[in-house]
Structure formats: C-alpha cells, structure tokens
Coordinates of C-alpha atoms and ligand atoms in Angstrom, one line a residue:
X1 CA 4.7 -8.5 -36.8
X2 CA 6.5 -10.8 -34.6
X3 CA 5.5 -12.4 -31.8
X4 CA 7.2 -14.1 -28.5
X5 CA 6.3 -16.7 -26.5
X6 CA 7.2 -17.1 -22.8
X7 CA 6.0 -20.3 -21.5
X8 CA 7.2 -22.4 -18.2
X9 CA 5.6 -21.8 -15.4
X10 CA 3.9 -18.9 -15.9
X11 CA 0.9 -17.7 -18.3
X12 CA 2.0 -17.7 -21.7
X13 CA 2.4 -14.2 -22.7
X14 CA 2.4 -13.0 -26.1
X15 CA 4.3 -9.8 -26.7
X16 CA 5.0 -8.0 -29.8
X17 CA 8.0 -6.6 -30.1
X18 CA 6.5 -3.2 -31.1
X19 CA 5.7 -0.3 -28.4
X20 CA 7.9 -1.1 -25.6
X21 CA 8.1 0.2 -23.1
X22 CA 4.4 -0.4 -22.6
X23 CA 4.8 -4.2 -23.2
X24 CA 7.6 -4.3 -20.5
X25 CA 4.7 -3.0 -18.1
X26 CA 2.3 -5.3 -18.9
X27 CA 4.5 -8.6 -19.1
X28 CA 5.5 -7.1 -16.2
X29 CA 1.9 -6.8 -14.5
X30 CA 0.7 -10.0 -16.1
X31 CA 3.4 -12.0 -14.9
X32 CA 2.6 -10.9 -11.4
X33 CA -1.1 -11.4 -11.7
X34 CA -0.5 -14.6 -12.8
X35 CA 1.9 -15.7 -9.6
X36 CA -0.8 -13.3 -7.6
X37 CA 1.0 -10.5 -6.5
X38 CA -1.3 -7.6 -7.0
X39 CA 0.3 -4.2 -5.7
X40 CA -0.4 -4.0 -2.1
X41 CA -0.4 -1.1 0.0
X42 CA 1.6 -0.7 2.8
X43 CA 0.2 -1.4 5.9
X44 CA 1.8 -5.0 7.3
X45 CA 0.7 -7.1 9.6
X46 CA 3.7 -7.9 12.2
X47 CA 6.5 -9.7 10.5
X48 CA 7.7 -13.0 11.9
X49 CA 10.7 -15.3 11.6
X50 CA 11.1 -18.1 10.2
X51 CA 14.3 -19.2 10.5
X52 CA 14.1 -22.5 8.2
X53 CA 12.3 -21.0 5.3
X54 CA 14.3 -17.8 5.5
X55 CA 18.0 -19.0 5.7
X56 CA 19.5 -18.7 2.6
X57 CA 21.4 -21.8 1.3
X58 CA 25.3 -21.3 0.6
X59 CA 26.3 -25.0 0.4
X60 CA 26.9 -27.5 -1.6
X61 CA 25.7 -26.8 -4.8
X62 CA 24.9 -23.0 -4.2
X63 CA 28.6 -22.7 -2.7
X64 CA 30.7 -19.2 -3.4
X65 CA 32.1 -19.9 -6.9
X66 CA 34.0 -17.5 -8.1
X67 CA 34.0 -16.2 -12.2
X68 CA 36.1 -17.5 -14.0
X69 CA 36.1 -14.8 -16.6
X70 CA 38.7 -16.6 -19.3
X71 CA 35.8 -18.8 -19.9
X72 CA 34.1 -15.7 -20.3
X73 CA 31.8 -15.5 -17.2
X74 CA 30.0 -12.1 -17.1
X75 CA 29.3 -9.8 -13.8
X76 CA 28.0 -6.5 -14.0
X77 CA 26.9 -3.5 -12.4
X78 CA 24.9 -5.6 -9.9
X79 CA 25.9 -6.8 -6.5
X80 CA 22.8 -8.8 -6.3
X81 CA 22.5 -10.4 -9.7
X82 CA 26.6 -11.2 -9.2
X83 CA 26.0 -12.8 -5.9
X84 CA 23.0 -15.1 -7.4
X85 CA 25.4 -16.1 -10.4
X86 CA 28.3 -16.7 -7.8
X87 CA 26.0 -19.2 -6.0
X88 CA 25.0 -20.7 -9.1
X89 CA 21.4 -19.1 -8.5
X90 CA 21.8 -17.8 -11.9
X91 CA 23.4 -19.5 -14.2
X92 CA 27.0 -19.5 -13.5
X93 CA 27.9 -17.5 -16.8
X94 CA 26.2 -14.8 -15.9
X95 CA 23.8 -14.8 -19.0
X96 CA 20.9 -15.4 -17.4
X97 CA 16.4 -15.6 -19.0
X98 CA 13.8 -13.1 -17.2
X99 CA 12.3 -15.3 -15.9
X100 CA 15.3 -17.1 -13.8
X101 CA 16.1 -13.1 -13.0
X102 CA 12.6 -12.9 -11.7
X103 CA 12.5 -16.1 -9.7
X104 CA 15.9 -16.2 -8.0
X105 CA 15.3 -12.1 -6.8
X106 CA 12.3 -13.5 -5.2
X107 CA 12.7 -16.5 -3.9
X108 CA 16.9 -15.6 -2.7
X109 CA 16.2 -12.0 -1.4
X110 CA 12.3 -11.6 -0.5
X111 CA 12.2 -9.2 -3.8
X112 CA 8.1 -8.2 -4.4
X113 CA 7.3 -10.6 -6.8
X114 CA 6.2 -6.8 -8.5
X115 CA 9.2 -5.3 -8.5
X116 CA 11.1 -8.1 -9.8
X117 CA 9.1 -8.8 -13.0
X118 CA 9.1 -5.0 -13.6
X119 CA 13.0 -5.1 -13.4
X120 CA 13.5 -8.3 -14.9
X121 CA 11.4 -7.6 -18.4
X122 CA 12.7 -4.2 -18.4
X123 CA 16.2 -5.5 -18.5
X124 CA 15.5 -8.2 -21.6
X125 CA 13.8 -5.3 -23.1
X126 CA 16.7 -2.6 -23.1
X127 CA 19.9 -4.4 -22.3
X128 CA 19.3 -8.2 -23.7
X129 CA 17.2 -10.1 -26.2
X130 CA 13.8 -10.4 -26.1
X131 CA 13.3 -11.9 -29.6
X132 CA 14.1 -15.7 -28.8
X133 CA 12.0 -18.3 -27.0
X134 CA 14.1 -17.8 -23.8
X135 CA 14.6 -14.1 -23.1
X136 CA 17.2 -12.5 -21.0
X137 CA 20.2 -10.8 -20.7
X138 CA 23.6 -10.7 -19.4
X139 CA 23.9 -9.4 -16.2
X140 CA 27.6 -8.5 -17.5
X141 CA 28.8 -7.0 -21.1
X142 CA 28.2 -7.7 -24.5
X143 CA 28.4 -12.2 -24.9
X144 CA 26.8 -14.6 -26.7
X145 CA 27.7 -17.5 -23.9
X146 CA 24.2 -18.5 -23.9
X147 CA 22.4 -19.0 -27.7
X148 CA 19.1 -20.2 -25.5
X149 CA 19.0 -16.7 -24.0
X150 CA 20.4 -14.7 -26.7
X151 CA 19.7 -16.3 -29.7
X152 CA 17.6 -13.7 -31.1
X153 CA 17.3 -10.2 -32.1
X154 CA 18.5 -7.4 -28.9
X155 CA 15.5 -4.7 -29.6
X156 CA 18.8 -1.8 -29.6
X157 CA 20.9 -3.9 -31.9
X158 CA 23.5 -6.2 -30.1
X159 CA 22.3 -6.8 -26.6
X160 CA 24.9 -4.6 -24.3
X161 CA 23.9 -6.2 -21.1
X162 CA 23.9 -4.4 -17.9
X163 CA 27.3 -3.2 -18.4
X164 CA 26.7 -1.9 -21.4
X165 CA 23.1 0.2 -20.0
X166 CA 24.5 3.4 -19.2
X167 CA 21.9 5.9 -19.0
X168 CA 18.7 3.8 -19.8
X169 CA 19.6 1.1 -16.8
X170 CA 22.7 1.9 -14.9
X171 CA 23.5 5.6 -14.2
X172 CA 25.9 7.8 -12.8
X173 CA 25.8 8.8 -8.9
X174 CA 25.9 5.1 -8.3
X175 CA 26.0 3.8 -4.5
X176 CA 29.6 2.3 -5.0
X177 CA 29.8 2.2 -8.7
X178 CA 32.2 4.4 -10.8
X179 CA 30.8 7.0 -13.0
X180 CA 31.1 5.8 -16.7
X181 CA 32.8 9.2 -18.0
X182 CA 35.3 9.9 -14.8
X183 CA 36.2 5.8 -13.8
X184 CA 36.3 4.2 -17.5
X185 CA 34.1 1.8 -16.5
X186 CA 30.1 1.9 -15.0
X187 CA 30.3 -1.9 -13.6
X188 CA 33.2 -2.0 -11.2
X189 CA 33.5 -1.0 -7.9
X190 CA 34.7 2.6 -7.1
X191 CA 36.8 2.2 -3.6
X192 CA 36.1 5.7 -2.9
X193 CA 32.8 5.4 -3.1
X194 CA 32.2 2.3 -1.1
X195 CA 34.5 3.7 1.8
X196 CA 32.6 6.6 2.0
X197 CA 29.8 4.3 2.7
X198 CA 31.7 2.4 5.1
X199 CA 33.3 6.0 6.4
X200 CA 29.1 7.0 7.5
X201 CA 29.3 4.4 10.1
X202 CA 33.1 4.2 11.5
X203 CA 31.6 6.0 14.6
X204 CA 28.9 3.2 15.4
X205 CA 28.8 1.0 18.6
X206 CA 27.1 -1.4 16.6
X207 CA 27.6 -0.6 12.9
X208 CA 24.5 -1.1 11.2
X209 CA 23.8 0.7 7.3
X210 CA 20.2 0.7 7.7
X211 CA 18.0 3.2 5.5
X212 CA 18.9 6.4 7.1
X213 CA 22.3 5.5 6.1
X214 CA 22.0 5.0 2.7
X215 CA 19.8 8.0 2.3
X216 CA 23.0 10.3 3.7
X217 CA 25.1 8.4 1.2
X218 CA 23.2 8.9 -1.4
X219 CA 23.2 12.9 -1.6
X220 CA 26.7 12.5 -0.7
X221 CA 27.3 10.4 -4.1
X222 CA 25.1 12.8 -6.1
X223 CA 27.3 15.8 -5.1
X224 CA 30.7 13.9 -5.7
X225 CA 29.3 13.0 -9.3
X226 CA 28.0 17.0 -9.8
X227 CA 31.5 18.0 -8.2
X228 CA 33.8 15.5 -10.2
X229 CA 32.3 14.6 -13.5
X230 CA 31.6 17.0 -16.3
X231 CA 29.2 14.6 -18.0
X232 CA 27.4 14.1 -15.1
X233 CA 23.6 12.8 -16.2
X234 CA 21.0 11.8 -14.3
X235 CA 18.4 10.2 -16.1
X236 CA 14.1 10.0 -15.6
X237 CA 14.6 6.0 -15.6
X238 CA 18.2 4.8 -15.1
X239 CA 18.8 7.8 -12.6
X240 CA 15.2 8.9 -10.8
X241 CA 14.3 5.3 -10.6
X242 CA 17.0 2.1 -11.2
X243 CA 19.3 4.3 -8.9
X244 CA 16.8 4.3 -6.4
X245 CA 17.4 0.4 -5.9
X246 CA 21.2 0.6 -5.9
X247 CA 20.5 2.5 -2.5
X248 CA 17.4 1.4 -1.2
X249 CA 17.9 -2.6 -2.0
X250 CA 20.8 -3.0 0.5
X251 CA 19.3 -2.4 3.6
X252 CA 15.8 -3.9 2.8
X253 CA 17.9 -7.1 1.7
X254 CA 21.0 -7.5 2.2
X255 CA 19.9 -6.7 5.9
X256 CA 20.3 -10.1 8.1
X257 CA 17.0 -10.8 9.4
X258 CA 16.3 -12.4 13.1
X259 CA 14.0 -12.9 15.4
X260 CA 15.0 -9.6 17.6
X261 CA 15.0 -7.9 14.3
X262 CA 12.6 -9.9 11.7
X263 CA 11.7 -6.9 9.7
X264 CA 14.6 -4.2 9.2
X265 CA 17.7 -6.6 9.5
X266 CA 21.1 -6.2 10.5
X267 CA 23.7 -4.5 7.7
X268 CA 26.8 -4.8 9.6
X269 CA 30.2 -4.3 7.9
X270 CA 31.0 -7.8 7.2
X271 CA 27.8 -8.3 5.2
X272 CA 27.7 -5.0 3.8
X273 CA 31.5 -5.6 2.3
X274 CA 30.8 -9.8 1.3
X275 CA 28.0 -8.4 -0.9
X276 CA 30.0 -5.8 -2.7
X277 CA 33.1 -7.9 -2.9
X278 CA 35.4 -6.5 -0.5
X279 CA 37.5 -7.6 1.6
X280 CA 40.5 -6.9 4.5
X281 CA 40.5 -4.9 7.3
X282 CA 39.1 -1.5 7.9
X283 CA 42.4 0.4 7.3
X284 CA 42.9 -1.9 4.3
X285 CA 40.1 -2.4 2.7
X286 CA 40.3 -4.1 -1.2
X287 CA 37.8 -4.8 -3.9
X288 CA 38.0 -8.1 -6.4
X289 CA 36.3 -7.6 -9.5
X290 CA 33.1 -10.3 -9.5
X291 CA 33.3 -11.8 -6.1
X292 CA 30.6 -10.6 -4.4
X293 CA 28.9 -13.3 -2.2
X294 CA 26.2 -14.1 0.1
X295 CA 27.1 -14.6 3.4
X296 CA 26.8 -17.4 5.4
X297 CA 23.8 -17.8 8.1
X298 CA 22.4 -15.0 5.9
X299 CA 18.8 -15.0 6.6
X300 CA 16.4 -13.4 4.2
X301 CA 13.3 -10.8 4.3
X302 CA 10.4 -12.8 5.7
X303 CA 8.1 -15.2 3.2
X304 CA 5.4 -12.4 3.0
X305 CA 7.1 -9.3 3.8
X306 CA 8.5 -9.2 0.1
X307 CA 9.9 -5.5 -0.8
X308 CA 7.0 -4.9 -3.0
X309 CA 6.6 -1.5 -5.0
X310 CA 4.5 0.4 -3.0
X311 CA 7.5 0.4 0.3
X312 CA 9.8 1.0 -3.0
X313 CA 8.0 4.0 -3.4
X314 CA 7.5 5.0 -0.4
X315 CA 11.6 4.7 0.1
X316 CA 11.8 6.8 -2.9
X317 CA 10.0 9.4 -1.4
X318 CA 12.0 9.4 1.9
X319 CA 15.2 10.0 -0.4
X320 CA 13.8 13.0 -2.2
X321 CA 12.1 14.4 1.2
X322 CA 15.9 14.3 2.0
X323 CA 17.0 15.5 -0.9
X324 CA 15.0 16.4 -3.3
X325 CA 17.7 16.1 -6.4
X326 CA 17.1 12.3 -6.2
X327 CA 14.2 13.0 -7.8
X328 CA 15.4 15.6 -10.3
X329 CA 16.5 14.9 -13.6
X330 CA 19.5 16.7 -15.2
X331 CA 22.7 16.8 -15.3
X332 CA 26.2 18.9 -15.8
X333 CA 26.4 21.2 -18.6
X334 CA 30.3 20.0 -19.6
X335 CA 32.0 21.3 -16.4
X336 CA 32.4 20.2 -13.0
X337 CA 29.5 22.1 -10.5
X338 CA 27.1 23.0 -13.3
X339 CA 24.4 21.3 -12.5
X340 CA 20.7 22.1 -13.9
X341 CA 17.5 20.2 -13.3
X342 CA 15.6 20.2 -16.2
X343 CA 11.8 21.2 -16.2
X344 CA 9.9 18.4 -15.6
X345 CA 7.1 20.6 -16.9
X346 CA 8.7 20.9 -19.9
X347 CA 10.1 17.2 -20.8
X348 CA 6.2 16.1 -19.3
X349 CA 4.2 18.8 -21.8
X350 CA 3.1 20.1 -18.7
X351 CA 1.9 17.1 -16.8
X352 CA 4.1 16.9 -14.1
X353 CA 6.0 19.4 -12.4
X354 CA 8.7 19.3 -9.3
X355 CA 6.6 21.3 -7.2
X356 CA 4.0 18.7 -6.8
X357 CA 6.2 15.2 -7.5
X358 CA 5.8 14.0 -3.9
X359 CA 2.2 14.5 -3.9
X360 CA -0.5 11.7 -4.1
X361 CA 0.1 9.3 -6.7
X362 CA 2.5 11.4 -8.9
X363 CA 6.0 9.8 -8.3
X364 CA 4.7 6.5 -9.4
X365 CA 2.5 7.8 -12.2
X366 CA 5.7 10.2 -13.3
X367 CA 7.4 6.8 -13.4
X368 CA 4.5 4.9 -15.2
X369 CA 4.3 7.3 -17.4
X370 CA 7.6 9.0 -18.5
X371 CA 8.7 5.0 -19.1
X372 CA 5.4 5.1 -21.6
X373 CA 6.2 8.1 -23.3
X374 CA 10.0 6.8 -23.7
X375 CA 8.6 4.1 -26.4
X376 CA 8.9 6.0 -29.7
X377 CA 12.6 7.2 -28.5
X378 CA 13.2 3.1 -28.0
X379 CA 11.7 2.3 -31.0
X380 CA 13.8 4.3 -33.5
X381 CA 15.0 1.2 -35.1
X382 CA 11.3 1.2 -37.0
X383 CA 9.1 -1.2 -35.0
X384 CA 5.7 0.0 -36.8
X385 CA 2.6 1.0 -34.5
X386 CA 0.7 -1.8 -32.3
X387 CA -2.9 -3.1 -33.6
X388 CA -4.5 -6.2 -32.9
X389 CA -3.3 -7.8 -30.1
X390 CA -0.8 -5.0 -29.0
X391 CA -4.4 -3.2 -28.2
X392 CA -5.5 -5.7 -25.8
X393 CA -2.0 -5.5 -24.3
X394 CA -2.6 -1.7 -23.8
X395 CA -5.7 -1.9 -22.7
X396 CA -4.6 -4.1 -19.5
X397 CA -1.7 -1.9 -19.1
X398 CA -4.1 1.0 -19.2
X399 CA -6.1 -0.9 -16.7
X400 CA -3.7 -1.3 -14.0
X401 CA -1.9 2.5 -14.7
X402 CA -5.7 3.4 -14.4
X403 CA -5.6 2.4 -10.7
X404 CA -3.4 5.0 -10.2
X405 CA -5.4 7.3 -12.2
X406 CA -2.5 9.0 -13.8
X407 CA -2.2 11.8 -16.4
X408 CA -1.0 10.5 -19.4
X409 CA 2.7 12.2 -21.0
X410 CA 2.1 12.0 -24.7
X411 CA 5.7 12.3 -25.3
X412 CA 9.1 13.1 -23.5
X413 CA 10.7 16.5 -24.7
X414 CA 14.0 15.0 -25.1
X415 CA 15.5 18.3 -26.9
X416 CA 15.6 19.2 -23.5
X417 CA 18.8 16.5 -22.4
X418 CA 20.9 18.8 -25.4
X419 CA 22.2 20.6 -23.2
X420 CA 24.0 18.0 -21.1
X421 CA 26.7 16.4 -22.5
X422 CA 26.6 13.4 -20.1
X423 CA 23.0 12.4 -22.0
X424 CA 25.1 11.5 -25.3
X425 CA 27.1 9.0 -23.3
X426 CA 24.2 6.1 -24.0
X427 CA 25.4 3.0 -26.0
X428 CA 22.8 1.4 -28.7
X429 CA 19.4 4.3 -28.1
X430 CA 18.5 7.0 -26.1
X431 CA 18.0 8.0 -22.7
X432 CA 15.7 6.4 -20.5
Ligands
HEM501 C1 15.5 -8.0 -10.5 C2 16.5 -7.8 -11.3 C3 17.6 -6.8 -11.1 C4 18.2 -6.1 -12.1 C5 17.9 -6.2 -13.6 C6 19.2 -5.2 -11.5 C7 20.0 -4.3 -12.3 C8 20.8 -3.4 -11.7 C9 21.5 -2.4 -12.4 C10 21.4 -2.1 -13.9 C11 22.2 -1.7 -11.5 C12 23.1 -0.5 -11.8 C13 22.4 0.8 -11.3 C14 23.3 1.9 -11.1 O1 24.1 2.2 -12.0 O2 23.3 2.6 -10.1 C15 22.0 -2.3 -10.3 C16 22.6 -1.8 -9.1 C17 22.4 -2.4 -7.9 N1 21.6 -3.5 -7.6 FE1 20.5 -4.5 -8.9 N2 19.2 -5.4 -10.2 C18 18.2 -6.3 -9.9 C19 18.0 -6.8 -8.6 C20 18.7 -6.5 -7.5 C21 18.5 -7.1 -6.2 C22 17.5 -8.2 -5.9 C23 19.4 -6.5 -5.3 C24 19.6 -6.8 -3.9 C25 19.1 -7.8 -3.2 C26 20.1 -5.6 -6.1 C27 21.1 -4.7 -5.6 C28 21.7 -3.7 -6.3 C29 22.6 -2.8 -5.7 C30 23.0 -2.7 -4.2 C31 23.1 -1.9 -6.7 C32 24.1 -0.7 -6.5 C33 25.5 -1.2 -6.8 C34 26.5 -0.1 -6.6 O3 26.3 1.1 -6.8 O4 27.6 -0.5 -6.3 N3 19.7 -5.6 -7.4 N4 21.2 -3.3 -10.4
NAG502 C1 10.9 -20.3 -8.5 O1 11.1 -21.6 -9.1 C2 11.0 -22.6 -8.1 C3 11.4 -23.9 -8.8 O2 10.8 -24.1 -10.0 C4 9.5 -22.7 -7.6 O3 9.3 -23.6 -6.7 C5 9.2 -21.3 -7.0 O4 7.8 -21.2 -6.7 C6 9.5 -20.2 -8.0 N1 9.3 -18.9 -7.3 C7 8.7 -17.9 -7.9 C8 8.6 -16.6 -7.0 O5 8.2 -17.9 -9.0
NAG503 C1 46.4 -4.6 1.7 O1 45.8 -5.8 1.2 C2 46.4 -6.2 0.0 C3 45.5 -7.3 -0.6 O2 45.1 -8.3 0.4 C4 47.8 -6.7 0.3 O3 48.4 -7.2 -0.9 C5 48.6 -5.6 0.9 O4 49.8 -6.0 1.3 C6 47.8 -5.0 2.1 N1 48.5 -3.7 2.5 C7 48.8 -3.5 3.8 C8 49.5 -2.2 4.1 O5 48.5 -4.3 4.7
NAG504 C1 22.2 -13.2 11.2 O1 21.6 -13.1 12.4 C2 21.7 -14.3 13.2 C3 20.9 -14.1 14.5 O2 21.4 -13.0 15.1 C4 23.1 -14.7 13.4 O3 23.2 -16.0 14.1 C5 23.8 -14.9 12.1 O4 25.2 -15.2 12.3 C6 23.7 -13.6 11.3 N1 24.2 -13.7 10.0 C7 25.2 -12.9 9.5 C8 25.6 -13.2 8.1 O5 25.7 -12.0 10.1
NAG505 C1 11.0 23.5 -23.5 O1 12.2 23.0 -24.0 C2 12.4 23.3 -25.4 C3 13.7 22.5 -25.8 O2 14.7 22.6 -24.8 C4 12.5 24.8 -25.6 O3 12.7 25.1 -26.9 C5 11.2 25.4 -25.1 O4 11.3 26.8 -25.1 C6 10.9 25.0 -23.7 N1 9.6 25.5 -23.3 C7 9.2 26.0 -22.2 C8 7.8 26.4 -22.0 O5 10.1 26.1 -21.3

C-alpha cells in the first residue's frame, strides 16, 4: 500500500491512496481541525469592517499578470483560482499544491477554511496527483509545468486538471462557462451566458448581482443547457454540488465589502466583468481567454465571517427552494428538451428520495454520502480495500459524518446515468 505524506504547516496526514473519496473527506476534515475550523452553524454575530486586514493586495508583487500561455501557463474553468494565479497568489503557471489552493482561497477571498480543504483535496484527488510529496493540480489542462506538484501518479491516469474534470468537477449548466458537448470547450467563457447574467440587471439603479440574482440566472442556465444541448448531464457531484459554487461564490466573494455593507458586498458590473475577464462597454462587451483579475480597492469577506459550509448549504437550499432541478440529477436523453431526473431513490438504494432532500440534514448527508458511495466507481483502476490505517481514517470520517447522523448509501446505482448520453462525456473515470 502506498502511503503520502503532507507536511508544512499543517498535521502530517497520512493517506492511502485506496478508498477515495472517503480519504478526500477526512484530509479534508483533518486539515480543518487542525487550523480549527470545526463546522459552525449559522447564526453570526454582527459582521464588522476592517478595512486594513480586509483589502486585498493588487501591487507590487501580487500585480495583474497576465498568462503567458506559450510558456505554457494553465487557466481553467475557475474565475477564482485564475485570478489567484494572475496575482501570483498561485503560482503563476497555474499548477498549483492543495495546500497553496487551500490557503490562498482563505486567506484572498474569506473562503471557510471547511470548504476550502474539501475543494482543494477533492480536486488533487480527481483532477491532479496526489501520489507525490507535494500534491495538487492544475487549475488548467493536462501539464507537467510543475514535477514538485505532479511528479507522481494522477489516481485516474494522467492528471486532466480542471479542464479536463467534466462531469466529476466541472459540469454543464455552468454560470458563464460553455457546455463541453455544444461550446467545444468546458473552460472558456461563453458570452452568451455571461450577458445573460449581465442582461438580469440592465434595469438596476444601482446594479448589484447579489444572491437573488444568481439564483434567477441559474434556472435560466439550466434551461438553456436542457433546451440547447443534447448531452446535457447534470451530475450528483460536479452538477448538484461544484455547480452550486460557480453560482453561489460570486456574490458571497467577489462582493466588495464596506463599512455600509460589511456583510453582503457590492457586485457591481465592473467587478462582476474584472473577475470573469471581460471587458468594454455594455453594448460591446468582450471576453480574453485567462485574464480574469481582482480588482483594485477590492475588499474581502470579513476575517471571521468566512463562507463556511453550513451558509453553503444553506445557499444550496435557497437555489433548489427556487428551483428545485438544481438539486436534481439527470440529464437529456440525446435530444434537445428531454430532460429526466433520475430517481434518487433508485441511484441511493432507497436512502434518499427528492421528496424529502430539503429536509433536516439530508442535502448535506445526500452529499456526504453519495461522494462515499462514488469510491469503488473511482477506484476502478484496482486500488485494493483499506485495512490498517485506512480504518482509523474511516473511523474519523465516520465520526464527523456521524454528526450529521446520516444514512449510509452502500453504493450508487450508476446503471441508472445509461440512459443519458451526456454521462459518457467524462475523461479518465466515471461520473461523480
Ligand atoms: C478552493 C478551490 C476551488 C476549486 C478546486 C475550484 C474549482 C472550480 C471548478 C472545477 C469550476 C467549474 C464548475 C463548473 O463547471 O460550473 C469552478 C467554477 C467556478 N468557481 Fe471555483 N474553485 C475553487 C474556489 C473558488 C473560489 C474561492 C471562488 C471565488 C471566490 C470560485 C469561483 C468560481 C466561479 C464563479 C465559478 C463559475 C465559473 C463560470 O461558470 O464561469 N472558485 N471552480
Ligand atoms: C497561509 O499561509 C500564510 C503564510 O504561510 C499564513 O500566514 C496563513 O496563516 C495561512 N493561512 C491559512 C488559512 O492557512
Ligand atoms: C468591440 O471591442 C473590440 C475589442 O476591444 C473591438 O476590436 C471592436 O472594434 C469593438 N466593436 C465596436 C463596434 O465598437
Ligand atoms: C469597494 O467599496 C469601497 C467603499 O465603498 C470603495 O471605496 C471601493 O472603490 C470599492 N471597490 C471596488 C473594486 O469597487
Ligand atoms: C432502478 O434502476 C435500474 C437501472 O436503471 C432498473 O433496472 C431498476 O428497475 C430500477 N428500480 C426501481 C425500483 O426503479
């Protein structure tokens, strides 16, 4: 069996590299008890400015540098990961460790320090390498820019970085992505999509895309995907979940915080286009592949007020209250409008079913737990079955999915994604 290290800062971990995606959660957990951040409910105490601490810095050396992709500088998917390797947050190349992933979400945007190790392993886990003594992925394509990062062994074969996740990271019915079968491409930005975005608030006296906003836009971008693309998929993970950021992260942080406004922000068109890598005038507005930037005088969520998982949740659940296909996976059937859920009763062996998602602690066990059941699906490559160690791992994992007191999925009826086309579309494993 083999074993990886992950040292620096943090408690050494030791993961074997069998029965992800279980070890994900609990390097994932760990690494968060060990900075202590324990999931927090959601009750806040008032939020306050700081404007030193919070202003993020843009100069010098964290000054707008754009890719230079002949040297083979990678951008992805990502607005936010791009905008940290523009500003040499990140590592410049765009092949960055979890770790650095982990820290610069945090300490750049006010990302919960629980959300970010949970995105940050997962990431190493099903898009990079994890087998190496520094692992991480690019935030980008397929590289190997960086032999500290990806020196070793991808889990799926060659690491496919972000780019490269369709279906088990980035999925269709993307915020201002284009769909991987209809645009080409699943990294670059989709014009039509982001000016429909823009479109929601051309009204506005004082344009602002604040939750509300992104919560109309994103049933408007899940019935252009059902309307437009054939292979429309929408997956537990990649869609249900990882989607869920792509819609919920702008306006919890790339919202300009102030002291009239120190919790929710200001999203105002100049910021929201900076961040997605637009530019021009309302009437001619143009994209340029990898520039996406933080502004400047941007000023960050409030040390403390982190976007931790439980207000991630609880955005999740105003997006499905809305519309409840966010939280529906499925997909077309191989022609535009065809659209079928599948039974979540059926995929879960009967332990979770639509009717009851949004109550108590389901959503989050249903994530929890489908991203458990996924492991043997992941592991197809012939990782053998944990022991030793591994069961300690479990056991923690078990300990901390125990606060939630879930029912456990034993496995994930996959037969049930045959009938959607769109679910084939995965490079290097299965759905996630
Ligand atoms: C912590 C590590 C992170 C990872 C591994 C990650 C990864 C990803 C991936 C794979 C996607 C594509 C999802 C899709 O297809 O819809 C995505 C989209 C997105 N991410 Fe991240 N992300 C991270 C953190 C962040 C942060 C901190 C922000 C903002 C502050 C952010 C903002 C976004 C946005 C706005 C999108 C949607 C892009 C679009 O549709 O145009 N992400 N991210
Ligand atoms: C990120 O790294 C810096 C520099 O090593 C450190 O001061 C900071 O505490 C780290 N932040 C987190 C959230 O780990
Ligand atoms: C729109 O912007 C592009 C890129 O800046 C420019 O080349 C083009 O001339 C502009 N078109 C109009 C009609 O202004
Ligand atoms: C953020 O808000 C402050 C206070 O209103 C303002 O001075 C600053 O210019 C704003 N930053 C951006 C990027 O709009
Ligand atoms: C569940 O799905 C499988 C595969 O699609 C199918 O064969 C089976 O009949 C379904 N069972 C129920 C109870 O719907």
């Amino acid at each position: 069996m083999k074993y990886l290290f992950v040292g620096g800062a943090f408690a050494v971990l030791q993961i074997a590299v069998s029965a992800f995606p279980r070890v994900a959660q609990e390097a994932a957990f760990q690494l968060s008890r060990s900075v202590g951040a324990v999931p927090r409910n959601n009750e806040k105490s008032a939020v306050n400015f700081d404007p030193a601490a919070q202003l993020v810095d843009v100069k010098g050396a964290h000054a707008f540098t754009p890719p230079d992709f002949d040297a083979g500088d990678q951008r992805g998917p990502c607005p936010g990961l791009n905008s940290l390797a523009n500003h040499n947050y990140l590592p410049h190349n765009g092949v960055a460790s979890w770790t650095e992933i982990y820290n610069t979400t945090v300490s750049v945007f006010g990302l919960g320090e629980d959300i970010a190790a949970f995105l940050a392993v997962y990431g190493a886990i099903f898009d990079g390498n994890i087998v190496s003594l520094s692992p991480g992925y690019s935030i980008g394509g397929p590289t190997l820019l960086n032999e500290d990062v990806l020196g070793g062994l991808g889990l799926l074969g060659t690491p496919q970085g972000l780019s490269g996740s369709h279906n088990k990271y980035e999925s269709d019915a993307s915020a201002c992505r284009y769909d991987l079968y209809t645009g080409g491409n699943d990294y670059k930005v989709d014009i039509s999509r982001f000016q429909a975005l823009y479109d929601l608030q051309s009204g506005a006296a004082s344009p602002s895309y604040d939750l509300s906003v992104w919560t109309v836009h994103r049933k408007n971008m899940f019935l252009k995907s059902k309307n437009e693309n054939p292979q429309f998929f929408y997956a537990p993970f990649a869609g249900v979940i990882a989607s869920t950021g792509g819609f919920s992260f702008p306006p919890r942080m790339f919202s300009n915080k102030s002291a009239k406004y120190p919790d929710n922000g200001i999203l105002d068109k100049e910021i929201l286009k900076s961040f997605f890598a637009i530019s021009g005038p309302d009437d001619n507005l143009t994209y340029t592949y990898g520039h996406e930037q933080i502004p400047a005088n941007f000023y960050r969520r409030a040390i403390g007020n982190e976007y931790i998982f439980a207000e991630f949740l609880s955005d999740l659940n105003m997006f499905a209250t809305y519309f409840p296909e966010t939280i529906s996976t499925g997909g077309n059937t191989g022609t535009v409008d065809s659209y079928a859920a599948l039974d979540l009763g059926n995929l879960t062996g009967g332990v979770y079913n639509a009717a009851t998602l949004l109550e108590g602690n389901n959503l989050a066990c249903f994530v929890f737990e489908s991203l458990l059941a996924a492991a043997p699906d992941v592991l197809k490559g012939g990782y053998s079955d944990p022991s030793g160690p591994m069961s300690t791992l479990l056991d923690n994992v078990n300990t901390l999915v125990g606060s939630y007191a879930c029912p456990t999925i034993e496995t994930l009826n996959e037969g049930q994604f045959a009938s959607y086309p769109g679910a084939d579309y995965a490079s290097g494993g299965g759905v996630l």
